[in-house]
PDB file of C-alpha atoms in Angstrom:
ATOM      1  CA  MET A  28      92.575 110.366 108.730  1.00  0.00           C
ATOM      2  CA  PRO A  29      90.264 113.074 107.367  1.00  0.00           C
ATOM      3  CA  SER A  30      88.548 112.253 104.086  1.00  0.00           C
ATOM      4  CA  GLU A  31      88.222 115.851 102.947  1.00  0.00           C
ATOM      5  CA  LEU A  32      90.956 118.474 102.608  1.00  0.00           C
ATOM      6  CA  SER A  33      88.585 120.992 104.214  1.00  0.00           C
ATOM      7  CA  THR A  34      89.270 119.341 107.578  1.00  0.00           C
ATOM      8  CA  VAL A  35      93.059 119.148 107.278  1.00  0.00           C
ATOM      9  CA  LYS A  36      95.331 120.623 109.934  1.00  0.00           C
ATOM     10  CA  ILE A  37      99.105 120.810 109.383  1.00  0.00           C
ATOM     11  CA  ALA A  38     101.490 121.705 112.222  1.00  0.00           C
ATOM     12  CA  ILE A  39     104.956 123.148 111.653  1.00  0.00           C
ATOM     13  CA  VAL A  40     107.552 123.116 114.423  1.00  0.00           C
ATOM     14  CA  GLY A  41     110.152 125.766 113.658  1.00  0.00           C
ATOM     15  CA  SER A  42     109.497 129.167 112.082  1.00  0.00           C
ATOM     16  CA  GLY A  43     112.880 129.684 110.450  1.00  0.00           C
ATOM     17  CA  ASN A  44     113.494 129.882 106.712  1.00  0.00           C
ATOM     18  CA  VAL A  45     112.409 126.340 105.855  1.00  0.00           C
ATOM     19  CA  GLY A  46     109.365 126.241 108.125  1.00  0.00           C
ATOM     20  CA  THR A  47     107.960 129.586 106.999  1.00  0.00           C
ATOM     21  CA  THR A  48     108.699 129.007 103.316  1.00  0.00           C
ATOM     22  CA  PHE A  49     106.893 125.680 103.585  1.00  0.00           C
ATOM     23  CA  ALA A  50     103.955 127.405 105.338  1.00  0.00           C
ATOM     24  CA  TYR A  51     103.802 129.933 102.496  1.00  0.00           C
ATOM     25  CA  ALA A  52     103.886 127.185  99.847  1.00  0.00           C
ATOM     26  CA  LEU A  53     101.212 125.261 101.757  1.00  0.00           C
ATOM     27  CA  LEU A  54      98.983 128.337 101.890  1.00  0.00           C
ATOM     28  CA  LEU A  55      99.336 128.883  98.145  1.00  0.00           C
ATOM     29  CA  SER A  56      98.525 125.222  97.484  1.00  0.00           C
ATOM     30  CA  GLY A  57      95.186 125.338  99.306  1.00  0.00           C
ATOM     31  CA  LEU A  58      95.795 121.855 100.720  1.00  0.00           C
ATOM     32  CA  ALA A  59      95.251 122.727 104.379  1.00  0.00           C
ATOM     33  CA  ALA A  60      92.301 124.238 106.208  1.00  0.00           C
ATOM     34  CA  GLU A  61      94.457 125.064 109.225  1.00  0.00           C
ATOM     35  CA  ILE A  62      98.178 125.777 109.614  1.00  0.00           C
ATOM     36  CA  VAL A  63      99.775 126.011 113.058  1.00  0.00           C
ATOM     37  CA  LEU A  64     103.273 127.454 113.554  1.00  0.00           C
ATOM     38  CA  ILE A  65     105.113 126.449 116.725  1.00  0.00           C
ATOM     39  CA  ASP A  66     108.414 127.963 117.789  1.00  0.00           C
ATOM     40  CA  SER A  67     110.329 128.490 121.016  1.00  0.00           C
ATOM     41  CA  ASN A  68     110.424 132.142 119.950  1.00  0.00           C
ATOM     42  CA  ARG A  69     106.699 132.781 120.191  1.00  0.00           C
ATOM     43  CA  ALA A  70     106.981 136.353 118.917  1.00  0.00           C
ATOM     44  CA  LYS A  71     108.719 135.158 115.751  1.00  0.00           C
ATOM     45  CA  ALA A  72     105.971 132.616 115.085  1.00  0.00           C
ATOM     46  CA  GLU A  73     103.307 135.253 115.703  1.00  0.00           C
ATOM     47  CA  GLY A  74     104.976 137.678 113.301  1.00  0.00           C
ATOM     48  CA  GLU A  75     105.145 135.040 110.573  1.00  0.00           C
ATOM     49  CA  VAL A  76     101.495 134.165 111.170  1.00  0.00           C
ATOM     50  CA  MET A  77     100.470 137.812 110.842  1.00  0.00           C
ATOM     51  CA  ASP A  78     102.311 138.123 107.538  1.00  0.00           C
ATOM     52  CA  LEU A  79     100.819 134.885 106.183  1.00  0.00           C
ATOM     53  CA  ASN A  80      97.308 135.845 107.276  1.00  0.00           C
ATOM     54  CA  HIS A  81      97.551 139.019 105.226  1.00  0.00           C
ATOM     55  CA  ALA A  82      97.908 136.787 102.144  1.00  0.00           C
ATOM     56  CA  VAL A  83      94.779 134.747 102.914  1.00  0.00           C
ATOM     57  CA  PRO A  84      92.341 137.168 101.211  1.00  0.00           C
ATOM     58  CA  LEU A  85      94.383 136.746  98.033  1.00  0.00           C
ATOM     59  CA  THR A  86      94.825 132.956  98.197  1.00  0.00           C
ATOM     60  CA  HIS A  87      92.680 130.326  99.973  1.00  0.00           C
ATOM     61  CA  PRO A  88      90.452 130.405 103.076  1.00  0.00           C
ATOM     62  CA  THR A  89      92.895 129.075 105.670  1.00  0.00           C
ATOM     63  CA  LYS A  90      93.114 129.414 109.427  1.00  0.00           C
ATOM     64  CA  ILE A  91      96.723 130.254 110.335  1.00  0.00           C
ATOM     65  CA  ARG A  92      97.830 130.685 113.928  1.00  0.00           C
ATOM     66  CA  ALA A  93     100.751 130.422 116.298  1.00  0.00           C
ATOM     67  CA  GLY A  94     100.442 127.581 118.772  1.00  0.00           C
ATOM     68  CA  ASP A  95     102.048 125.260 121.280  1.00  0.00           C
ATOM     69  CA  TYR A  96     102.764 121.535 121.180  1.00  0.00           C
ATOM     70  CA  GLU A  97      99.255 120.620 122.273  1.00  0.00           C
ATOM     71  CA  ASP A  98      98.089 122.206 119.012  1.00  0.00           C
ATOM     72  CA  CYS A  99      99.716 119.317 117.146  1.00  0.00           C
ATOM     73  CA  SER A 100      96.704 117.276 118.256  1.00  0.00           C
ATOM     74  CA  GLY A 101      94.673 116.321 115.207  1.00  0.00           C
ATOM     75  CA  ALA A 102      97.323 117.389 112.704  1.00  0.00           C
ATOM     76  CA  VAL A 103      97.536 114.992 109.754  1.00  0.00           C
ATOM     77  CA  VAL A 104     101.228 115.826 109.372  1.00  0.00           C
ATOM     78  CA  THR A 105     103.609 117.620 111.731  1.00  0.00           C
ATOM     79  CA  ILE A 106     106.671 118.997 109.986  1.00  0.00           C
ATOM     80  CA  ILE A 107     109.820 119.397 112.074  1.00  0.00           C
ATOM     81  CA  THR A 108     112.142 122.109 110.791  1.00  0.00           C
ATOM     82  CA  ALA A 109     113.479 123.319 114.156  1.00  0.00           C
ATOM     83  CA  GLY A 110     117.176 123.057 114.905  1.00  0.00           C
ATOM     84  CA  ALA A 111     120.533 124.650 114.320  1.00  0.00           C
ATOM     85  CA  ALA A 112     121.298 125.666 110.741  1.00  0.00           C
ATOM     86  CA  GLN A 113     124.252 124.437 108.731  1.00  0.00           C
ATOM     87  CA  LYS A 114     127.082 126.978 108.677  1.00  0.00           C
ATOM     88  CA  PRO A 115     129.444 127.682 105.762  1.00  0.00           C
ATOM     89  CA  GLY A 116     132.090 124.959 105.652  1.00  0.00           C
ATOM     90  CA  GLU A 117     130.121 122.694 108.005  1.00  0.00           C
ATOM     91  CA  THR A 118     128.825 119.282 106.938  1.00  0.00           C
ATOM     92  CA  ARG A 119     125.306 118.160 107.778  1.00  0.00           C
ATOM     93  CA  LEU A 120     126.693 115.446 110.058  1.00  0.00           C
ATOM     94  CA  ASP A 121     128.494 118.115 112.112  1.00  0.00           C
ATOM     95  CA  LEU A 122     125.067 119.149 113.419  1.00  0.00           C
ATOM     96  CA  ASN A 123     124.402 115.795 115.111  1.00  0.00           C
ATOM     97  CA  LYS A 124     124.654 116.555 118.805  1.00  0.00           C
ATOM     98  CA  ARG A 125     123.195 120.058 118.720  1.00  0.00           C
ATOM     99  CA  ASN A 126     120.054 118.991 116.918  1.00  0.00           C
ATOM    100  CA  THR A 127     119.617 115.747 118.827  1.00  0.00           C
ATOM    101  CA  ASP A 128     119.457 117.828 122.010  1.00  0.00           C
ATOM    102  CA  VAL A 129     116.821 120.024 120.380  1.00  0.00           C
ATOM    103  CA  PHE A 130     114.806 116.951 119.372  1.00  0.00           C
ATOM    104  CA  LYS A 131     114.842 115.573 122.907  1.00  0.00           C
ATOM    105  CA  SER A 132     112.791 118.593 123.951  1.00  0.00           C
ATOM    106  CA  ILE A 133     110.503 118.672 120.885  1.00  0.00           C
ATOM    107  CA  ILE A 134     109.661 115.157 119.774  1.00  0.00           C
ATOM    108  CA  PRO A 135     108.186 113.727 123.020  1.00  0.00           C
ATOM    109  CA  ALA A 136     105.654 116.570 123.177  1.00  0.00           C
ATOM    110  CA  VAL A 137     104.644 116.166 119.519  1.00  0.00           C
ATOM    111  CA  ALA A 138     104.245 112.395 119.901  1.00  0.00           C
ATOM    112  CA  ARG A 139     102.288 112.780 123.132  1.00  0.00           C
ATOM    113  CA  TYR A 140      99.719 115.105 121.617  1.00  0.00           C
ATOM    114  CA  ASN A 141      99.544 113.480 118.177  1.00  0.00           C
ATOM    115  CA  PRO A 142     100.455 109.779 118.274  1.00  0.00           C
ATOM    116  CA  GLY A 143      98.436 109.002 115.142  1.00  0.00           C
ATOM    117  CA  GLY A 144      99.869 111.678 112.850  1.00  0.00           C
ATOM    118  CA  ILE A 145     102.711 111.563 110.372  1.00  0.00           C
ATOM    119  CA  LEU A 146     105.991 113.089 111.537  1.00  0.00           C
ATOM    120  CA  LEU A 147     107.928 114.659 108.659  1.00  0.00           C
ATOM    121  CA  VAL A 148     111.488 115.694 109.519  1.00  0.00           C
ATOM    122  CA  ALA A 149     113.445 118.308 107.565  1.00  0.00           C
ATOM    123  CA  THR A 150     116.061 119.229 110.197  1.00  0.00           C
ATOM    124  CA  ASN A 151     119.649 118.375 109.224  1.00  0.00           C
ATOM    125  CA  PRO A 152     121.382 116.008 109.269  1.00  0.00           C
ATOM    126  CA  VAL A 153     118.003 114.727 108.158  1.00  0.00           C
ATOM    127  CA  ASP A 154     118.730 110.981 108.106  1.00  0.00           C
ATOM    128  CA  VAL A 155     120.215 111.036 111.600  1.00  0.00           C
ATOM    129  CA  MET A 156     117.494 113.348 112.911  1.00  0.00           C
ATOM    130  CA  SER A 157     114.768 111.167 111.390  1.00  0.00           C
ATOM    131  CA  TYR A 158     116.258 108.157 113.162  1.00  0.00           C
ATOM    132  CA  ALA A 159     116.383 110.196 116.379  1.00  0.00           C
ATOM    133  CA  ALA A 160     112.762 111.276 115.925  1.00  0.00           C
ATOM    134  CA  TRP A 161     111.707 107.650 115.429  1.00  0.00           C
ATOM    135  CA  LYS A 162     113.597 106.462 118.501  1.00  0.00           C
ATOM    136  CA  ILE A 163     112.518 109.337 120.754  1.00  0.00           C
ATOM    137  CA  SER A 164     108.878 109.350 119.649  1.00  0.00           C
ATOM    138  CA  GLY A 165     108.227 105.605 119.915  1.00  0.00           C
ATOM    139  CA  LEU A 166     106.044 105.897 116.799  1.00  0.00           C
ATOM    140  CA  PRO A 167     105.946 103.180 114.127  1.00  0.00           C
ATOM    141  CA  SER A 168     108.708 103.777 111.588  1.00  0.00           C
ATOM    142  CA  HIS A 169     106.282 104.226 108.680  1.00  0.00           C
ATOM    143  CA  GLN A 170     104.898 107.331 110.442  1.00  0.00           C
ATOM    144  CA  VAL A 171     108.330 108.994 110.747  1.00  0.00           C
ATOM    145  CA  ILE A 172     109.635 110.253 107.410  1.00  0.00           C
ATOM    146  CA  GLY A 173     112.692 112.327 106.603  1.00  0.00           C
ATOM    147  CA  SER A 174     112.736 114.648 103.602  1.00  0.00           C
ATOM    148  CA  GLY A 175     115.931 112.771 102.723  1.00  0.00           C
ATOM    149  CA  THR A 176     117.204 113.061  99.169  1.00  0.00           C
ATOM    150  CA  ILE A 177     114.006 114.422  97.635  1.00  0.00           C
ATOM    151  CA  LEU A 178     115.939 117.691  97.228  1.00  0.00           C
ATOM    152  CA  ASP A 179     119.132 116.040  95.954  1.00  0.00           C
ATOM    153  CA  THR A 180     117.032 114.101  93.447  1.00  0.00           C
ATOM    154  CA  ALA A 181     115.413 117.333  92.241  1.00  0.00           C
ATOM    155  CA  ARG A 182     118.856 118.929  91.835  1.00  0.00           C
ATOM    156  CA  PHE A 183     120.075 115.858  89.956  1.00  0.00           C
ATOM    157  CA  ARG A 184     117.086 115.900  87.591  1.00  0.00           C
ATOM    158  CA  HIS A 185     117.524 119.631  87.005  1.00  0.00           C
ATOM    159  CA  LEU A 186     121.178 119.279  86.061  1.00  0.00           C
ATOM    160  CA  LEU A 187     120.444 116.318  83.796  1.00  0.00           C
ATOM    161  CA  SER A 188     117.656 118.271  82.115  1.00  0.00           C
ATOM    162  CA  VAL A 189     119.985 121.189  81.435  1.00  0.00           C
ATOM    163  CA  HIS A 190     122.666 118.912  80.001  1.00  0.00           C
ATOM    164  CA  PHE A 191     120.315 116.907  77.769  1.00  0.00           C
ATOM    165  CA  GLY A 192     118.060 119.850  76.837  1.00  0.00           C
ATOM    166  CA  VAL A 193     114.739 118.405  77.995  1.00  0.00           C
ATOM    167  CA  ASP A 194     112.097 119.292  80.582  1.00  0.00           C
ATOM    168  CA  ALA A 195     113.236 118.214  84.063  1.00  0.00           C
ATOM    169  CA  ARG A 196     109.833 116.604  84.588  1.00  0.00           C
ATOM    170  CA  SER A 197     110.674 114.146  81.804  1.00  0.00           C
ATOM    171  CA  VAL A 198     113.925 113.117  83.487  1.00  0.00           C
ATOM    172  CA  HIS A 199     113.530 110.106  85.785  1.00  0.00           C
ATOM    173  CA  ALA A 200     116.502 109.644  88.082  1.00  0.00           C
ATOM    174  CA  PHE A 201     117.189 109.228  91.780  1.00  0.00           C
ATOM    175  CA  ILE A 202     119.780 110.075  94.380  1.00  0.00           C
ATOM    176  CA  ILE A 203     119.657 107.560  97.247  1.00  0.00           C
ATOM    177  CA  GLY A 204     121.484 107.021 100.538  1.00  0.00           C
ATOM    178  CA  GLU A 205     122.562 109.892 102.759  1.00  0.00           C
ATOM    179  CA  HIS A 206     121.303 113.413 102.241  1.00  0.00           C
ATOM    180  CA  GLY A 207     124.915 114.486 102.289  1.00  0.00           C
ATOM    181  CA  ASP A 208     128.383 113.754 101.033  1.00  0.00           C
ATOM    182  CA  SER A 209     127.954 109.980 100.603  1.00  0.00           C
ATOM    183  CA  GLU A 210     124.773 110.242  98.515  1.00  0.00           C
ATOM    184  CA  VAL A 211     124.546 107.817  95.589  1.00  0.00           C
ATOM    185  CA  PRO A 212     123.422 108.708  92.034  1.00  0.00           C
ATOM    186  CA  LEU A 213     121.625 105.883  90.239  1.00  0.00           C
ATOM    187  CA  TRP A 214     123.111 106.241  86.783  1.00  0.00           C
ATOM    188  CA  SER A 215     122.159 102.701  85.773  1.00  0.00           C
ATOM    189  CA  LEU A 216     118.436 103.444  86.132  1.00  0.00           C
ATOM    190  CA  ALA A 217     118.341 107.102  84.995  1.00  0.00           C
ATOM    191  CA  ASN A 218     116.273 107.712  81.881  1.00  0.00           C
ATOM    192  CA  ILE A 219     114.446 110.311  79.825  1.00  0.00           C
ATOM    193  CA  ALA A 220     110.870 109.112  79.263  1.00  0.00           C
ATOM    194  CA  GLY A 221     112.103 105.517  79.491  1.00  0.00           C
ATOM    195  CA  MET A 222     115.125 106.012  77.246  1.00  0.00           C
ATOM    196  CA  ARG A 223     118.449 105.311  78.982  1.00  0.00           C
ATOM    197  CA  LEU A 224     120.825 108.257  79.032  1.00  0.00           C
ATOM    198  CA  GLN A 225     123.475 106.521  76.929  1.00  0.00           C
ATOM    199  CA  SER A 226     120.923 105.752  74.208  1.00  0.00           C
ATOM    200  CA  PHE A 227     119.547 109.283  74.343  1.00  0.00           C
ATOM    201  CA  SER A 228     123.082 110.625  74.056  1.00  0.00           C
ATOM    202  CA  GLU A 229     123.893 108.533  71.007  1.00  0.00           C
ATOM    203  CA  THR A 230     120.579 109.190  69.270  1.00  0.00           C
ATOM    204  CA  HIS A 231     120.530 112.943  69.836  1.00  0.00           C
ATOM    205  CA  MET A 232     124.281 113.617  69.679  1.00  0.00           C
ATOM    206  CA  VAL A 233     124.620 114.878  73.249  1.00  0.00           C
ATOM    207  CA  PRO A 234     128.002 114.267  74.951  1.00  0.00           C
ATOM    208  CA  TYR A 235     127.801 111.781  77.803  1.00  0.00           C
ATOM    209  CA  ASP A 236     130.834 110.193  79.411  1.00  0.00           C
ATOM    210  CA  GLU A 237     132.451 109.579  82.807  1.00  0.00           C
ATOM    211  CA  SER A 238     133.731 113.140  83.153  1.00  0.00           C
ATOM    212  CA  ILE A 239     130.269 114.566  82.451  1.00  0.00           C
ATOM    213  CA  ARG A 240     128.683 112.200  84.955  1.00  0.00           C
ATOM    214  CA  ASN A 241     131.255 113.173  87.583  1.00  0.00           C
ATOM    215  CA  ASP A 242     130.642 116.871  86.956  1.00  0.00           C
ATOM    216  CA  ILE A 243     126.864 116.516  87.285  1.00  0.00           C
ATOM    217  CA  TYR A 244     127.217 114.423  90.430  1.00  0.00           C
ATOM    218  CA  LEU A 245     129.660 116.850  92.073  1.00  0.00           C
ATOM    219  CA  LYS A 246     127.384 119.794  91.285  1.00  0.00           C
ATOM    220  CA  THR A 247     124.447 117.893  92.753  1.00  0.00           C
ATOM    221  CA  ARG A 248     126.333 116.963  95.903  1.00  0.00           C
ATOM    222  CA  SER A 249     127.849 120.403  96.474  1.00  0.00           C
ATOM    223  CA  ALA A 250     124.741 122.454  95.631  1.00  0.00           C
ATOM    224  CA  ALA A 251     123.829 123.169  99.258  1.00  0.00           C
ATOM    225  CA  TYR A 252     127.368 124.307 100.077  1.00  0.00           C
ATOM    226  CA  GLU A 253     127.359 126.655  97.079  1.00  0.00           C
ATOM    227  CA  ILE A 254     123.968 128.119  97.969  1.00  0.00           C
ATOM    228  CA  ILE A 255     124.895 128.535 101.635  1.00  0.00           C
ATOM    229  CA  ARG A 256     128.132 130.252 100.642  1.00  0.00           C
ATOM    230  CA  ARG A 257     126.208 132.713  98.481  1.00  0.00           C
ATOM    231  CA  LYS A 258     122.996 133.392 100.431  1.00  0.00           C
ATOM    232  CA  GLY A 259     123.371 131.696 103.806  1.00  0.00           C
ATOM    233  CA  ALA A 260     120.720 128.987 103.604  1.00  0.00           C
ATOM    234  CA  THR A 261     118.586 126.821 101.311  1.00  0.00           C
ATOM    235  CA  TYR A 262     114.813 126.805 101.665  1.00  0.00           C
ATOM    236  CA  TYR A 263     112.754 127.261  98.479  1.00  0.00           C
ATOM    237  CA  ALA A 264     113.281 123.856  96.872  1.00  0.00           C
ATOM    238  CA  VAL A 265     113.175 121.867 100.111  1.00  0.00           C
ATOM    239  CA  ALA A 266     109.900 123.606 101.035  1.00  0.00           C
ATOM    240  CA  VAL A 267     108.384 122.458  97.749  1.00  0.00           C
ATOM    241  CA  GLY A 268     109.722 118.944  98.375  1.00  0.00           C
ATOM    242  CA  LEU A 269     108.018 118.915 101.775  1.00  0.00           C
ATOM    243  CA  LEU A 270     104.823 120.156 100.153  1.00  0.00           C
ATOM    244  CA  ARG A 271     104.859 117.286  97.652  1.00  0.00           C
ATOM    245  CA  ILE A 272     105.347 114.711 100.429  1.00  0.00           C
ATOM    246  CA  VAL A 273     102.495 116.243 102.439  1.00  0.00           C
ATOM    247  CA  GLU A 274     100.255 116.316  99.362  1.00  0.00           C
ATOM    248  CA  SER A 275     100.902 112.624  98.716  1.00  0.00           C
ATOM    249  CA  VAL A 276      99.919 111.841 102.320  1.00  0.00           C
ATOM    250  CA  LEU A 277      96.784 114.010 102.274  1.00  0.00           C
ATOM    251  CA  ARG A 278      95.531 112.739  98.928  1.00  0.00           C
ATOM    252  CA  ASP A 279      96.777 109.177  99.467  1.00  0.00           C
ATOM    253  CA  GLN A 280      98.479 109.518  96.102  1.00  0.00           C
ATOM    254  CA  LYS A 281     100.960 106.644  96.466  1.00  0.00           C
ATOM    255  CA  THR A 282     103.592 108.865  94.827  1.00  0.00           C
ATOM    256  CA  VAL A 283     107.191 107.631  94.728  1.00  0.00           C
ATOM    257  CA  TYR A 284     109.678 109.990  96.357  1.00  0.00           C
ATOM    258  CA  SER A 285     113.228 109.448  97.553  1.00  0.00           C
ATOM    259  CA  VAL A 286     112.668 109.979 101.270  1.00  0.00           C
ATOM    260  CA  SER A 287     114.481 108.872 104.387  1.00  0.00           C
ATOM    261  CA  GLY A 288     112.973 105.923 106.194  1.00  0.00           C
ATOM    262  CA  LEU A 289     114.038 103.027 108.378  1.00  0.00           C
ATOM    263  CA  VAL A 290     116.053 100.519 106.353  1.00  0.00           C
ATOM    264  CA  GLU A 291     116.241  97.102 107.962  1.00  0.00           C
ATOM    265  CA  ASN A 292     117.597  94.906 105.171  1.00  0.00           C
ATOM    266  CA  TYR A 293     118.326  96.483 101.796  1.00  0.00           C
ATOM    267  CA  TYR A 294     121.424  95.163 100.070  1.00  0.00           C
ATOM    268  CA  SER A 295     124.008  95.539 102.877  1.00  0.00           C
ATOM    269  CA  VAL A 296     122.182  98.360 104.690  1.00  0.00           C
ATOM    270  CA  ARG A 297     120.375  97.672 107.950  1.00  0.00           C
ATOM    271  CA  ASP A 298     119.023  99.375 111.055  1.00  0.00           C
ATOM    272  CA  THR A 299     119.394 102.981 109.988  1.00  0.00           C
ATOM    273  CA  TYR A 300     117.520 105.780 108.243  1.00  0.00           C
ATOM    274  CA  LEU A 301     118.476 106.720 104.685  1.00  0.00           C
ATOM    275  CA  SER A 302     116.743 107.543 101.427  1.00  0.00           C
ATOM    276  CA  LEU A 303     115.290 105.067  98.973  1.00  0.00           C
ATOM    277  CA  PRO A 304     112.455 105.537  96.465  1.00  0.00           C
ATOM    278  CA  SER A 305     109.372 104.985  98.608  1.00  0.00           C
ATOM    279  CA  VAL A 306     105.625 105.002  98.016  1.00  0.00           C
ATOM    280  CA  ILE A 307     104.025 107.753 100.129  1.00  0.00           C
ATOM    281  CA  GLY A 308     100.367 107.594 101.096  1.00  0.00           C
ATOM    282  CA  ARG A 309      98.012 108.142 104.018  1.00  0.00           C
ATOM    283  CA  ASN A 310      99.974 105.808 106.256  1.00  0.00           C
ATOM    284  CA  GLY A 311     103.265 107.568 105.540  1.00  0.00           C
ATOM    285  CA  ILE A 312     105.791 105.231 103.943  1.00  0.00           C
ATOM    286  CA  GLU A 313     103.619 102.512 102.416  1.00  0.00           C
ATOM    287  CA  PHE A 314     106.516 100.484 101.015  1.00  0.00           C
ATOM    288  CA  VAL A 315     110.002 100.849  99.533  1.00  0.00           C
ATOM    289  CA  LEU A 316     110.844  99.996  95.930  1.00  0.00           C
ATOM    290  CA  GLN A 317     113.273  97.093  95.509  1.00  0.00           C
ATOM    291  CA  LEU A 318     115.652  98.509  92.906  1.00  0.00           C
ATOM    292  CA  GLN A 319     118.070  96.493  90.795  1.00  0.00           C
ATOM    293  CA  LEU A 320     121.305  98.369  91.500  1.00  0.00           C
ATOM    294  CA  ASP A 321     124.557  97.670  89.723  1.00  0.00           C
ATOM    295  CA  ASP A 322     127.616  96.574  91.705  1.00  0.00           C
ATOM    296  CA  ARG A 323     129.078 100.074  92.008  1.00  0.00           C
ATOM    297  CA  GLU A 324     125.806 101.555  93.216  1.00  0.00           C
ATOM    298  CA  SER A 325     125.110  98.809  95.761  1.00  0.00           C
ATOM    299  CA  ALA A 326     128.652  99.150  97.145  1.00  0.00           C
ATOM    300  CA  ALA A 327     128.284 102.941  97.413  1.00  0.00           C
ATOM    301  CA  LEU A 328     124.935 102.525  99.148  1.00  0.00           C
ATOM    302  CA  GLY A 329     126.601 100.195 101.641  1.00  0.00           C
ATOM    303  CA  VAL A 330     129.237 102.826 102.403  1.00  0.00           C
ATOM    304  CA  SER A 331     126.550 105.493 102.852  1.00  0.00           C
ATOM    305  CA  GLY A 332     124.625 103.179 105.160  1.00  0.00           C
ATOM    306  CA  GLU A 333     127.666 102.514 107.331  1.00  0.00           C
ATOM    307  CA  ILE A 334     128.410 106.234 107.657  1.00  0.00           C
ATOM    308  CA  LEU A 335     124.859 106.876 108.843  1.00  0.00           C
ATOM    309  CA  ARG A 336     124.740 103.801 111.069  1.00  0.00           C
ATOM    310  CA  THR A 337     127.908 105.007 112.790  1.00  0.00           C
ATOM    311  CA  ALA A 338     126.437 108.503 113.173  1.00  0.00           C
ATOM    312  CA  THR A 339     123.157 107.243 114.651  1.00  0.00           C
ATOM    313  CA  GLY A 340     125.055 104.880 116.946  1.00  0.00           C
ATOM    314  CA  GLN A 341     126.800 107.876 118.478  1.00  0.00           C
ATOM    315  CA  LEU A 342     123.490 109.408 119.561  1.00  0.00           C
ATOM    316  CA  GLY A 343     123.134 107.030 122.501  1.00  0.00           C
ATOM    317  CA  LEU A 344     119.461 106.337 121.705  1.00  0.00           C
ATOM    318  CA  ASP A 345     119.611 102.556 121.314  1.00  0.00           C
TER     319      ASP A 345
END
């Protein structure tokens, strides 16, 4: 692992909306010395690289180039964004077979050329694809991370901040489980600067009841569908989420993010990938926080785990 950011290479497989938006955010951050874009459509990757290079004189000295899988060698993190996109009316789990087939051609090459790097998966359905990447790559599970519910958690915090009238950065709350329809909001642990939402509501005269919680949850869960219906795809917020995960790896920050990782024994969940608040550092997932969930939350997490375990079981990778 490089000790200085000046030596950092980041590889991105997939030059669609998410991959290129992430590359742009990474360039603006100045975190990487080298960015490599890899895509089956070489011309598309080259065009994106040209456009990004024209921003270098106005941002940070960064080497940006189109490459092939062998160029993953030496990358601290390889981000996988390649795959079929979610269509209007389609659930993330509907993408299973199409994107598993894509991964069977991508992941072995990445793992062969960069067995020591972190593999960060953003392709949907991200929990299932992260499991597939882990199985196909043969890498240790801590090196294979899915972006998971980092985006759902950001949406949740945003909506809570709007409702309670405070900065979203002061809202501490998580969505766990599937990045999808069975995701679980952790109402029992949500707080504003340590103050539970019910107490904040009573003290500051802000309405807060079951109907409000349901509305916020439904808006969180359906956000991707609403964005896709309006503009065709989501990419800004997830790109920033990926950037934060990469930053925590590069700087060994030990930041807690709700990311998808292998869950072997957490409440009733076992042997599948789903999101839990996890400490992210140079080794990838350093450890997972053991949360005290209430009965409703633990039951919902169990349901989410079974849905994903069934989905991963259908991949034929075991």
